[in-house]
Short mmCIF file of C-alpha atoms in Angstrom, two decimals:
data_model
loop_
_atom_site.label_atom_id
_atom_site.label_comp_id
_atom_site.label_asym_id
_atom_site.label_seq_id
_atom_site.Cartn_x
_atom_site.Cartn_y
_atom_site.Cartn_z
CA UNK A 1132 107.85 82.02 112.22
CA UNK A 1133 107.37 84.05 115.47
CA UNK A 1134 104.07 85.71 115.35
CA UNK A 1135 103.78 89.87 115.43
CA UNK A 1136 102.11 90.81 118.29
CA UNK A 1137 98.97 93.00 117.91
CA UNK A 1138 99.69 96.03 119.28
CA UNK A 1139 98.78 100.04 118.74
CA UNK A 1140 102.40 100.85 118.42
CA UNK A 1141 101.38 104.14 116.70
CA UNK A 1142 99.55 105.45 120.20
CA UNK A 1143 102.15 107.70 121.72
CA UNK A 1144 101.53 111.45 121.11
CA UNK A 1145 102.83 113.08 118.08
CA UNK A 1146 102.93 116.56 116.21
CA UNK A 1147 101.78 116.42 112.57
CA UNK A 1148 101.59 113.02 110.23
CA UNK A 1149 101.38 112.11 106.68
CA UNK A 1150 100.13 110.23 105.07
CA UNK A 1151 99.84 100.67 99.63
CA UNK A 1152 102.26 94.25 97.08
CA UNK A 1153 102.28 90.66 97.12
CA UNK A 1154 102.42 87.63 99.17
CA UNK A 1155 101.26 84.94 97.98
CA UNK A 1156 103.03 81.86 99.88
CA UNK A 1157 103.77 81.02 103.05
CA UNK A 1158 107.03 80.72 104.98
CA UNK A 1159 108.68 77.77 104.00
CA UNK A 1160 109.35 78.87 100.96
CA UNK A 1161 113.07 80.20 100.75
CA UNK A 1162 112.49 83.73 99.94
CA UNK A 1163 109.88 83.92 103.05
CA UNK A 1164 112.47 82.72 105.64
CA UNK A 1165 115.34 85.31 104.62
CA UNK A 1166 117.60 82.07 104.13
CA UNK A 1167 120.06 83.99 101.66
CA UNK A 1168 122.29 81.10 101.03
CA UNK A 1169 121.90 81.28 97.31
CA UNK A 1170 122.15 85.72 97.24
CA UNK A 1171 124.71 86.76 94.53
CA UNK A 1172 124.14 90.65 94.19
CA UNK A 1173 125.81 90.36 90.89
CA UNK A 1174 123.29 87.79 89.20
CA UNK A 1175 120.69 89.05 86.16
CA UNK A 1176 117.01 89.14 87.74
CA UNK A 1177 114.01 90.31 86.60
CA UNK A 1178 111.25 91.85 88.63
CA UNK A 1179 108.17 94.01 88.37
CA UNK A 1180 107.03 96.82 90.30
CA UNK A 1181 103.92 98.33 90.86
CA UNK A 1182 102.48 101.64 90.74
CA UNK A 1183 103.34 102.94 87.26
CA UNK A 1184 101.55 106.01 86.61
CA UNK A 1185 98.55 105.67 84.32
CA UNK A 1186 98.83 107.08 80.23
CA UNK A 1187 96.78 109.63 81.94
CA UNK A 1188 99.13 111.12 83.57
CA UNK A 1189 101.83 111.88 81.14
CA UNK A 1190 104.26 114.06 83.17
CA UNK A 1191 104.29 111.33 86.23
CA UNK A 1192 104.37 108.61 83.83
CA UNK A 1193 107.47 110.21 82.32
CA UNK A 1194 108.91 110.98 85.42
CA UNK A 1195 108.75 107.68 86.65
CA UNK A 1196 109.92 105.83 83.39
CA UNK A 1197 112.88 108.01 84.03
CA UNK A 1198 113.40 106.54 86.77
CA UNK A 1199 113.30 103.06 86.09
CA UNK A 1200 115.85 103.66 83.51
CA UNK A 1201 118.29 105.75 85.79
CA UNK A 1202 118.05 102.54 88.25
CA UNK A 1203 118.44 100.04 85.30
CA UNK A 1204 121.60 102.38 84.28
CA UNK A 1205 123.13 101.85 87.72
CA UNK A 1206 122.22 98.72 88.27
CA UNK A 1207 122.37 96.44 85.22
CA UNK A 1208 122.24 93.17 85.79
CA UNK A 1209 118.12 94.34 87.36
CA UNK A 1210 115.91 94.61 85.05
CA UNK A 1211 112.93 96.34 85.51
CA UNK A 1212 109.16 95.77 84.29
CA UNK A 1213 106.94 98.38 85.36
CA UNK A 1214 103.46 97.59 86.49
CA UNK A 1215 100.35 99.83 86.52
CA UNK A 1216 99.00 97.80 89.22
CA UNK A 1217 97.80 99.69 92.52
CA UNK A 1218 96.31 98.79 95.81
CA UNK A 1219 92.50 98.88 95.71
CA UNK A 1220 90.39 97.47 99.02
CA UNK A 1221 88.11 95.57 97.04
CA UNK A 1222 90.38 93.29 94.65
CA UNK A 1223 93.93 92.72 97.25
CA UNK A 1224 93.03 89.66 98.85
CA UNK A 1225 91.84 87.71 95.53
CA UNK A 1226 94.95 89.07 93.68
CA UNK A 1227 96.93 88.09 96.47
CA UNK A 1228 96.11 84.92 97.01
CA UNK A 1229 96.09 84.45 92.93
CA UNK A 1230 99.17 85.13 92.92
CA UNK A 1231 99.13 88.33 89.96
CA UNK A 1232 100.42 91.41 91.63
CA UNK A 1233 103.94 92.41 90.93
CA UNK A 1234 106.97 91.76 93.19
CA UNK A 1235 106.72 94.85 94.77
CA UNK A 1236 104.38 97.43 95.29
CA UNK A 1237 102.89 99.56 97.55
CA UNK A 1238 99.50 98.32 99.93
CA UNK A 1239 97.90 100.16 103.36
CA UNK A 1240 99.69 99.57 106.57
CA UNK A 1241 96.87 97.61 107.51
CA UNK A 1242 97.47 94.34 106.15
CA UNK A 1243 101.09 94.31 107.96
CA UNK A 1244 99.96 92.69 111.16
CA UNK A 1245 97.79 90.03 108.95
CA UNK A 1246 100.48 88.91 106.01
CA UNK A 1247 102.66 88.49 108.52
CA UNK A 1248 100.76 86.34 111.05
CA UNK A 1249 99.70 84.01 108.01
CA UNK A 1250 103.26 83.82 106.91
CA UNK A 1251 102.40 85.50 103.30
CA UNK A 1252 105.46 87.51 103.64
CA UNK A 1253 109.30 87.22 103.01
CA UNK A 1254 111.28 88.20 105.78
CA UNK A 1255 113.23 91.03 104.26
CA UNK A 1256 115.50 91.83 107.42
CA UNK A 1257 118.50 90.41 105.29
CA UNK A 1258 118.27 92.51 102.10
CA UNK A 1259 117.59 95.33 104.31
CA UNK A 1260 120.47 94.72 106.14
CA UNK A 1261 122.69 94.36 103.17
CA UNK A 1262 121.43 97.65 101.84
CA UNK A 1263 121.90 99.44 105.51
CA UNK A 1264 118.45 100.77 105.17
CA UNK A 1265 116.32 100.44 108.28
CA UNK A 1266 118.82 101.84 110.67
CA UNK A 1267 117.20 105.15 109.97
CA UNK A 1268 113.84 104.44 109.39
CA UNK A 1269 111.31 106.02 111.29
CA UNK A 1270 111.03 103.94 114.44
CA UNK A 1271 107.51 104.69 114.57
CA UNK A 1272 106.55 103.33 110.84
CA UNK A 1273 109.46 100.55 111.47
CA UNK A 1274 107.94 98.93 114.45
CA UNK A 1275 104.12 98.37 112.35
CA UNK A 1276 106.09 95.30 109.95
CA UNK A 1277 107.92 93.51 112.68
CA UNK A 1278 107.75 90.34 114.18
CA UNK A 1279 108.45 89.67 118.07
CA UNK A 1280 111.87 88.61 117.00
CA UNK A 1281 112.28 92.12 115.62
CA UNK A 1282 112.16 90.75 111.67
CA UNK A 1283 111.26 93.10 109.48
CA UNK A 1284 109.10 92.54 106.42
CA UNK A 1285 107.99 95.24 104.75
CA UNK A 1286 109.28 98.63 104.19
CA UNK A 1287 107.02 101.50 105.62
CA UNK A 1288 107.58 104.30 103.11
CA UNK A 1289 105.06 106.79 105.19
CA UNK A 1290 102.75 107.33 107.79
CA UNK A 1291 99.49 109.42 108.07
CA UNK A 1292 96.91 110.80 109.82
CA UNK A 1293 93.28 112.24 109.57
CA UNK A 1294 92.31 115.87 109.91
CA UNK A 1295 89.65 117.79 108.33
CA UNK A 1296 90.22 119.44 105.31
CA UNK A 1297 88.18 122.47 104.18
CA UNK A 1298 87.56 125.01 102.02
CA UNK A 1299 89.40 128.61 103.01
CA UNK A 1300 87.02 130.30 100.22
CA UNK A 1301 83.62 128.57 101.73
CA UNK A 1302 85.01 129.80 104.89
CA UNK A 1303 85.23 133.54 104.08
CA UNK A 1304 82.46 133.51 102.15
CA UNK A 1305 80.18 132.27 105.42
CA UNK A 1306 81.49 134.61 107.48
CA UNK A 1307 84.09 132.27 108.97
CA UNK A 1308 88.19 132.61 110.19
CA UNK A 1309 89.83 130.49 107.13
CA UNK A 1310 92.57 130.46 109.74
CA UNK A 1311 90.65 128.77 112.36
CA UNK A 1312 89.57 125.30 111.83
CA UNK A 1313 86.76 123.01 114.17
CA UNK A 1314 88.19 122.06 116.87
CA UNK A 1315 85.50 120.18 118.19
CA UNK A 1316 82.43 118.70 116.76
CA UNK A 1317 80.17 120.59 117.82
CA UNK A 1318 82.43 123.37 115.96
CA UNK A 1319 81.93 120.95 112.60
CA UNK A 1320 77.72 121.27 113.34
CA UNK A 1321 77.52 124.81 113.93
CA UNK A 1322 80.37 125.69 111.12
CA UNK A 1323 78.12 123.53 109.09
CA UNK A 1324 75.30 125.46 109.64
CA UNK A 1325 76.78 128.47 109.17
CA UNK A 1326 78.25 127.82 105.00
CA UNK A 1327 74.05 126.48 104.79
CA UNK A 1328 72.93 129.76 105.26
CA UNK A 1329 75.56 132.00 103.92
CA UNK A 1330 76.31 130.02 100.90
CA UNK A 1331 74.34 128.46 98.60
CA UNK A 1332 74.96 125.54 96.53
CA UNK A 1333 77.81 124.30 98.73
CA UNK A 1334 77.41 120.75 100.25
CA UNK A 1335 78.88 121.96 104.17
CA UNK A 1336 80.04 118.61 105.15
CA UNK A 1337 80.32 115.40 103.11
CA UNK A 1338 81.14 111.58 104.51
CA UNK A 1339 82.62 109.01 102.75
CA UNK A 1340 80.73 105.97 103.28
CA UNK A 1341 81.77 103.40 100.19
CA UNK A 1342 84.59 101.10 99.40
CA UNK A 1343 85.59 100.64 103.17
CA UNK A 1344 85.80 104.52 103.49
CA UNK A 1345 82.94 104.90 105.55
CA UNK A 1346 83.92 102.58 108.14
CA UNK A 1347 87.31 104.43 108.06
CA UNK A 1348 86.06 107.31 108.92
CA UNK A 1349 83.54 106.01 111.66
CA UNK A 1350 86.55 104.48 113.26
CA UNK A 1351 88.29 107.70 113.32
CA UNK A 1352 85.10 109.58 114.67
CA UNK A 1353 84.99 106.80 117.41
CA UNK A 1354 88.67 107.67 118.59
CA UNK A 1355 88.22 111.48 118.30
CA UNK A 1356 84.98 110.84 120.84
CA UNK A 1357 87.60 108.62 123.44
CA UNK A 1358 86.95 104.49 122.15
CA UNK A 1359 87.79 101.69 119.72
CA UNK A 1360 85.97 99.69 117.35
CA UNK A 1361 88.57 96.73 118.16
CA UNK A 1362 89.97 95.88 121.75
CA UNK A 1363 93.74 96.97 121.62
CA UNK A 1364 95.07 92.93 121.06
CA UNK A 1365 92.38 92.60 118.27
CA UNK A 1366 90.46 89.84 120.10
CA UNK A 1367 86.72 91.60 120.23
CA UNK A 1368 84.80 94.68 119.36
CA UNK A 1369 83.94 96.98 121.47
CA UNK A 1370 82.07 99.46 119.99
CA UNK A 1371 79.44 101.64 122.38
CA UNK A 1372 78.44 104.74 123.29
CA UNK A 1373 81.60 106.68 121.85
CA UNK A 1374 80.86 105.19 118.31
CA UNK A 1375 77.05 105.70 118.75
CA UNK A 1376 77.68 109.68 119.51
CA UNK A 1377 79.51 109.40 115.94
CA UNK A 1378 76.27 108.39 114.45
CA UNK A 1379 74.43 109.99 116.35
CA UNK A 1380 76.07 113.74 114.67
CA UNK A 1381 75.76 112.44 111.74
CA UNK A 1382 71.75 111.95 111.74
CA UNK A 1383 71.68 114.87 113.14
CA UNK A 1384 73.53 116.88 110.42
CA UNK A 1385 71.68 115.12 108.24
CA UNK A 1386 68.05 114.99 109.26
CA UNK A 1387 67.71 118.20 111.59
CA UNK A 1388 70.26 120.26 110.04
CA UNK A 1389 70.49 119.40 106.45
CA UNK A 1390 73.90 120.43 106.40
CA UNK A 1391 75.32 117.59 104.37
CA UNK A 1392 73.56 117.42 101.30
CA UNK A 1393 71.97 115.16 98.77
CA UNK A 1394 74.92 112.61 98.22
CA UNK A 1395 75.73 109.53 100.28
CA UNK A 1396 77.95 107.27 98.59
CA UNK A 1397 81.09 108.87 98.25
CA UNK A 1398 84.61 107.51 98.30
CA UNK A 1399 87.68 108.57 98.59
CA UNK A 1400 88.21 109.55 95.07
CA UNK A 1401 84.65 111.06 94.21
CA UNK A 1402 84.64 113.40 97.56
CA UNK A 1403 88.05 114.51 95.92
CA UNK A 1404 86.64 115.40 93.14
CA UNK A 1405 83.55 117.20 94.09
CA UNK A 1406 85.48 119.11 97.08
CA UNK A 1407 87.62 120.60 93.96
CA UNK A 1408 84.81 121.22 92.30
CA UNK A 1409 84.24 124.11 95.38
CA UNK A 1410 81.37 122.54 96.45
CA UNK A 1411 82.19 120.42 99.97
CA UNK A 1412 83.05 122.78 102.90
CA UNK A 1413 84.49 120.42 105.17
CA UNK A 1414 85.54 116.22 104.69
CA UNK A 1415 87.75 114.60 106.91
CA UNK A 1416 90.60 113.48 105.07
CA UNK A 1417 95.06 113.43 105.57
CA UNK A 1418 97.22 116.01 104.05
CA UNK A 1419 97.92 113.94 101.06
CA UNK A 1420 94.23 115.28 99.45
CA UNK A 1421 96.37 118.72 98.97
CA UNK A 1422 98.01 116.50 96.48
CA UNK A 1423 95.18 114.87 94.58
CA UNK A 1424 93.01 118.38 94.55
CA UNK A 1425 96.17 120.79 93.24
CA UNK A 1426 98.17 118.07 90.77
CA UNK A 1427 95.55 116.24 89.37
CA UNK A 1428 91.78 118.83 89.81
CA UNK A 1429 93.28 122.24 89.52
CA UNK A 1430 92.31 123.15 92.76
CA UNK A 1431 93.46 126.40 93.94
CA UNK A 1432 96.25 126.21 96.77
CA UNK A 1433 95.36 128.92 98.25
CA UNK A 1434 91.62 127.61 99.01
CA UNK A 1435 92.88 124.31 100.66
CA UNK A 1436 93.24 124.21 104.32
CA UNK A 1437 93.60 121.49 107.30
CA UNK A 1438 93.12 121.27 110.79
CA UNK A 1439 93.70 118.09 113.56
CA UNK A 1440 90.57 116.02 113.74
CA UNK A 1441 87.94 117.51 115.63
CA UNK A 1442 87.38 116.26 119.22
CA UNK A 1443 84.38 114.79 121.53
CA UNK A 1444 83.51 112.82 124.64
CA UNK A 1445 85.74 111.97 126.85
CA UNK A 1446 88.77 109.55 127.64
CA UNK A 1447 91.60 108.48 125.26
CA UNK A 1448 90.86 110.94 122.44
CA UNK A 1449 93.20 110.71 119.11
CA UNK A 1450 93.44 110.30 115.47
CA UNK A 1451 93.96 107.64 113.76
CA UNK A 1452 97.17 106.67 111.77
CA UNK A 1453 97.86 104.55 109.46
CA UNK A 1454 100.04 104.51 105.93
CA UNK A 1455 101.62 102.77 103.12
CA UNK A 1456 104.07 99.73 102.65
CA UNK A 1457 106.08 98.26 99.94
CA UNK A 1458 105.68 94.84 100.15
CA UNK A 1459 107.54 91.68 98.82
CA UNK A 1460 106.51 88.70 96.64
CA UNK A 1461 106.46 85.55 99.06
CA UNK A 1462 107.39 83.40 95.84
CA UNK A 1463 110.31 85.77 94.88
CA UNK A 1464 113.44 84.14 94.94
CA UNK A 1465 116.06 85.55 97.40
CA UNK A 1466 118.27 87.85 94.24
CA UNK A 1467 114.68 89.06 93.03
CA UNK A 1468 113.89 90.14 96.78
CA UNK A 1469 117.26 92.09 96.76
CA UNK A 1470 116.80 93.80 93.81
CA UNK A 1471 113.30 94.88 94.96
CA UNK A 1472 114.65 96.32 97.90
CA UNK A 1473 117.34 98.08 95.78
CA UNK A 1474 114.47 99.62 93.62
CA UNK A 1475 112.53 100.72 96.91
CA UNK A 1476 115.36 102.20 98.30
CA UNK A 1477 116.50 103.90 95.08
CA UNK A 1478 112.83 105.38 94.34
CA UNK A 1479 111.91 106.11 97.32
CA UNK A 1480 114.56 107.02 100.13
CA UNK A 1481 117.40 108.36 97.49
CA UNK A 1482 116.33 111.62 98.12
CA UNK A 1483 116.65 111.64 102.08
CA UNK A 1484 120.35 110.26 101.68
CA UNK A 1485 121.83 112.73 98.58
CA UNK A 1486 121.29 116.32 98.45
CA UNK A 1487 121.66 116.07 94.43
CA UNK A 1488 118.57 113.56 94.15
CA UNK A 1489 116.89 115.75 96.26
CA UNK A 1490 117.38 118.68 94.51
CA UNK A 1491 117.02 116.89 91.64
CA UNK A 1492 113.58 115.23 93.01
CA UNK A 1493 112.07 118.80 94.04
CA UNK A 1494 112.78 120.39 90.94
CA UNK A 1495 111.01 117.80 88.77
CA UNK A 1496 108.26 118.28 91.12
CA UNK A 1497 108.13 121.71 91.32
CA UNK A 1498 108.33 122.52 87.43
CA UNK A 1499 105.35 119.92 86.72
CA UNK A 1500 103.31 121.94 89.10
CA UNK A 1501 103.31 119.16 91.99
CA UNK A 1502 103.43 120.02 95.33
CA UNK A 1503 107.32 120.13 97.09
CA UNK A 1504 107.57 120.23 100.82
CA UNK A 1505 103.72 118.69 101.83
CA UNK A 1506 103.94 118.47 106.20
CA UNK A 1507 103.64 115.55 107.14
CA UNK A 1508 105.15 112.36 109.38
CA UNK A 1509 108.42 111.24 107.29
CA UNK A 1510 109.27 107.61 106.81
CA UNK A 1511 112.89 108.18 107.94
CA UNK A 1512 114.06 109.38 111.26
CA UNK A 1513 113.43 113.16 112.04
CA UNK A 1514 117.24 114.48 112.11
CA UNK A 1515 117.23 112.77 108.19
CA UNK A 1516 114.38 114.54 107.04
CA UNK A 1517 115.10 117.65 108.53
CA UNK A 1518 118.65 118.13 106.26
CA UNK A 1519 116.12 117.04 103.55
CA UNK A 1520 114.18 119.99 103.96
CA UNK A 1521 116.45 121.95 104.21
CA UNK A 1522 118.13 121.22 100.92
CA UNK A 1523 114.87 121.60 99.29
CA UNK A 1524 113.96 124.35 100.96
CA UNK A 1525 113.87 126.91 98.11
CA UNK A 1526 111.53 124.89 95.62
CA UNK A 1527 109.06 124.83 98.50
CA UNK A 1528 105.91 125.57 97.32
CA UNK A 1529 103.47 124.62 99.53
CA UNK A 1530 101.58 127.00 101.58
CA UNK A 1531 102.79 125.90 105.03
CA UNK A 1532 100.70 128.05 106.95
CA UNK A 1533 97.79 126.75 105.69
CA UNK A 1534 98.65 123.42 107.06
CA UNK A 1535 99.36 125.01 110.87
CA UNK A 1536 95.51 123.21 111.91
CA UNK A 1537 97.08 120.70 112.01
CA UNK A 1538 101.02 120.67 112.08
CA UNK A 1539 100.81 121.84 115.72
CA UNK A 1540 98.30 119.34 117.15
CA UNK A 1541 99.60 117.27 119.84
CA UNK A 1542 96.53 114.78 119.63
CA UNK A 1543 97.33 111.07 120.02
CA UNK A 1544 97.83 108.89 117.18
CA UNK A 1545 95.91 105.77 117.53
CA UNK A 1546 96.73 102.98 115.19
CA UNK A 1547 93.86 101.26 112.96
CA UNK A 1548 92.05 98.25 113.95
CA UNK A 1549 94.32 95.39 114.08
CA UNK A 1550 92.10 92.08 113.33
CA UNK A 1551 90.62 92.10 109.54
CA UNK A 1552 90.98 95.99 109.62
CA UNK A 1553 90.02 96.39 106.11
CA UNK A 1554 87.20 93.71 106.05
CA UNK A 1555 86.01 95.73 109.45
CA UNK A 1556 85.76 98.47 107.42
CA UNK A 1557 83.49 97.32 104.92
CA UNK A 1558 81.11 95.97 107.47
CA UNK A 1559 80.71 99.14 109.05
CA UNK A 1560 79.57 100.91 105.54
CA UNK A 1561 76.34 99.78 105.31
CA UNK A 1562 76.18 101.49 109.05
CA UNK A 1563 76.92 104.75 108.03
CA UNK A 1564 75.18 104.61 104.55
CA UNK A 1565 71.95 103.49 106.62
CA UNK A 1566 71.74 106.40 109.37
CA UNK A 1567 72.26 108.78 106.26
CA UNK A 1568 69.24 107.33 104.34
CA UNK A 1569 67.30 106.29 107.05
CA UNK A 1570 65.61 108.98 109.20
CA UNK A 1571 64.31 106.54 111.74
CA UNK A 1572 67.33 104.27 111.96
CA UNK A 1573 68.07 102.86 115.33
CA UNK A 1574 71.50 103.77 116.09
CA UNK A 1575 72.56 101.93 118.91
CA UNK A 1576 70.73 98.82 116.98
CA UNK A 1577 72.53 99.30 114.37
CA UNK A 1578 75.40 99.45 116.48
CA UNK A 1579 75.30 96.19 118.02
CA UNK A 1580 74.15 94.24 115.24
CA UNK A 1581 77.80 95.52 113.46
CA UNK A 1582 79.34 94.54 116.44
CA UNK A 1583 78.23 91.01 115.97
CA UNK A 1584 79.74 90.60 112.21
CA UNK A 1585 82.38 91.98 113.58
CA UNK A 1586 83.47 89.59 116.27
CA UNK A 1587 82.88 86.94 113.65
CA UNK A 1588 85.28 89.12 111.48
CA UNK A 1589 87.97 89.16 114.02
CA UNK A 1590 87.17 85.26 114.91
CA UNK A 1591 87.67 84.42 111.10
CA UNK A 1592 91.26 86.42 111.27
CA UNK A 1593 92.45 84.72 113.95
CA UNK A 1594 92.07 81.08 112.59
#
């Protein structure tokens, strides 16, 4: 199999973003190669597919069942068996390679450029093909899970970016423009200090710093200062100065300022949790947290707001991208693959394509309180998603101006690092964690010593 070249395809400038399955074998085996000789659309297959909502969620649960049994209706010789199964950092790669995750489901764009080096992927240009699916894809997501031979493997069903979200209410109440955002961080310091004096009991800035978060996040504060934790082809780190200025704002905030708090071990979920709770000012997160915080925390709407990610240094600032997949069972045989990519394409394009499923789609939404209309970077082209918000366009009921921060920024998007990215982001967690328990740390020590596990990171990725 032609190898993908390693490439931040994602780079170019953009306006707004949004914002993850199972291979477990490598290419010779028939479903890998996209050799379709034995394809009969017709045939009875069974497959499962990831991502069921939890019991705990009874109206998305429900919602989802529904679906299943609206595809089964259409389609029945497929038969579906729903999966509660989810990506999570920590377990992928031994479920992966154990072969136990379902024959689809969804995984971060960041494993694309590995599964498909290592051959742990079907080729799925075929099934695509037969479905006419990728011609309107959006290029930008569709060029992330090719090969050089232009082979597609995955299905990119979004893209994202980070900005920083914050609190409109902690805003007004310290005296600051809810309708102006930081801009820069040395905005996010003195902003900081600003909710520490004028309102109590109100953490001013959190970081995430567990389960690969805070090594996400230092990443992203690295490209917002101008450099790169990885070179551009993945071959060597290259952390410096631009990633030491990260930490360096940090201890700062910390240790001179207390501005962030008594709690250093958040992830993503827990720094959800406490910001609805009304008591985080500012986090750095995409516009998908407007989901989390409103449909499942009762967060207000009208407190939430976003900005672009705030800016330092010098050079070739940006934000970093990245997003979610549906990926394919490597062991899957070639009517299985097809009928995965007939779910995927039923679930979750349908409503880009038919004005009734969207309608339909936004009105379920809307009358369980989710949100309808969230800005963002769609995974089809922009003339496609356009009509689609435009049919949908009275259940709307996000508040779009809210969201301006960071709908109008121009910055660069700047893909994620391509060798080991999610390993690289666990070995830079410790980093963070340390400067934010460690008044003395020595930052550019701590620098290069990260930069040595992760050459051997990106030298173990590359056998």
């Amino acid at each position: 199999m032609m190898k993908l070249s390693r490439r931040h395809v994602l780079a170019a400038g953009s306006s707004g973003a949004v914002v993850a399955l199972a291979g477990t074998a490598a290419c010779s085996d028939p479903g890998a190669n996209g050799e379709t000789e034995d394809l009969d659309p017709s045939a009875d297959v069974t497959i499962s597919v990831g991502d069921q909502p939890t019991e705990d969620k009874p109206e998305e649960l429900a919602a989802f069942n529904d679906r299943v049994a609206e595809f089964e209706a259409a389609n029945a010789n497929i038969t579906l068996e729903p999966s509660a199964e989810v990506w999570e950092a920590q377990t992928f790669q031994a479920k992966l390679a154990g072969g136990t995750l379902p024959t689809v489901m969804g995984v971060s764009l960041t494993y694309s450029y590995e599964l498909i080096e290592n051959g742990q992927l079907p080729n799925m240009t075929p099934y695509l093909d037969e479905l006419d699916l990728t011609k309107d894809l959006n290029p930008l997501a569709l060029d992330n899970v090719k090969d050089d031979d232009g082979n597609v493997y995955t299905i990119p069903t979004g893209l994202f970016s980070v900005g920083i979200a914050y609190n409109r209410n902690v805003f007004e109440q310290a005296g600051l423009d809810p309708d102006t955002p930081p801009a820069t961080w040395d905005d996010v310091r003195a902003f900081a200090q600003q909710i520490k004096a004028n309102v109590p009991g109100v953490t001013p800035y959190a970081q995430m710093t567990t389960n690969n978060t805070g090594g996400w996040m230092l990443t992203t504060m690295t490209y917002a200062n101008g450099g790169r934790i990885q070179d551009d082809a993945g071959t060597e780190s290259v952390m410096g100065e631009e990633t030491i200025a990260a930490l360096q704002l940090l201890h700062d905030m910390r240790w001179v300022d207390d501005t962030m708090g008594r709690e250093f071990l958040y992830d993503q979920e827990s720094v959800r949790q406490a910001f609805a709770g009304g008591t985080i000012g500012m986090v750095l997160q995409a516009p998908d947290a407007y989901n989390t915080l409103v449909r499942d925390y009762a967060f207000d709407p009208a407190h939430f707001g976003i900005g672009q990610l705030p800016q330092g240094g010098s050079g070739a600032n940006g934000t970093l991208t990245g997003g979610t997949l549906k990926l394919f069972d490597a062991k899957a045989t070639p009517n299985q693959l097809l009928a995965a990519a007939k779910w995927i394409k039923f679930y979750d394009f349908d409503k880009y394509y038919d004005e009734t499923a969207a309608l339909d789609d936004a009105e379920t939404n809307a009358a369980a309180g989710n949100p309808v209309g969230l800005p963002g970077l769609p995974p089809v082209s922009q003339e496609i998603y356009d009509r689609y918000l435009g049919w949908i366009e009275p259940h709307i009921n996000v508040p779009l101006e809210q969201f301006a921060g960071y709908t109008s920024s121009t910055l660069p998007l700047i893909a994620e690092p391509p060798a080991g990215t999610q390993q690289t982001y666990a070995a830079l967690d410790p980093v963070v964690q340390q400067i934010l328990t460690d008044e003395h740390a020595d930052i550019a020590q701590a620098v290069a010593d990260a930069s040595e596990v992760l050459n051997g990171i990106i030298a173990q990725a590359a056998r």
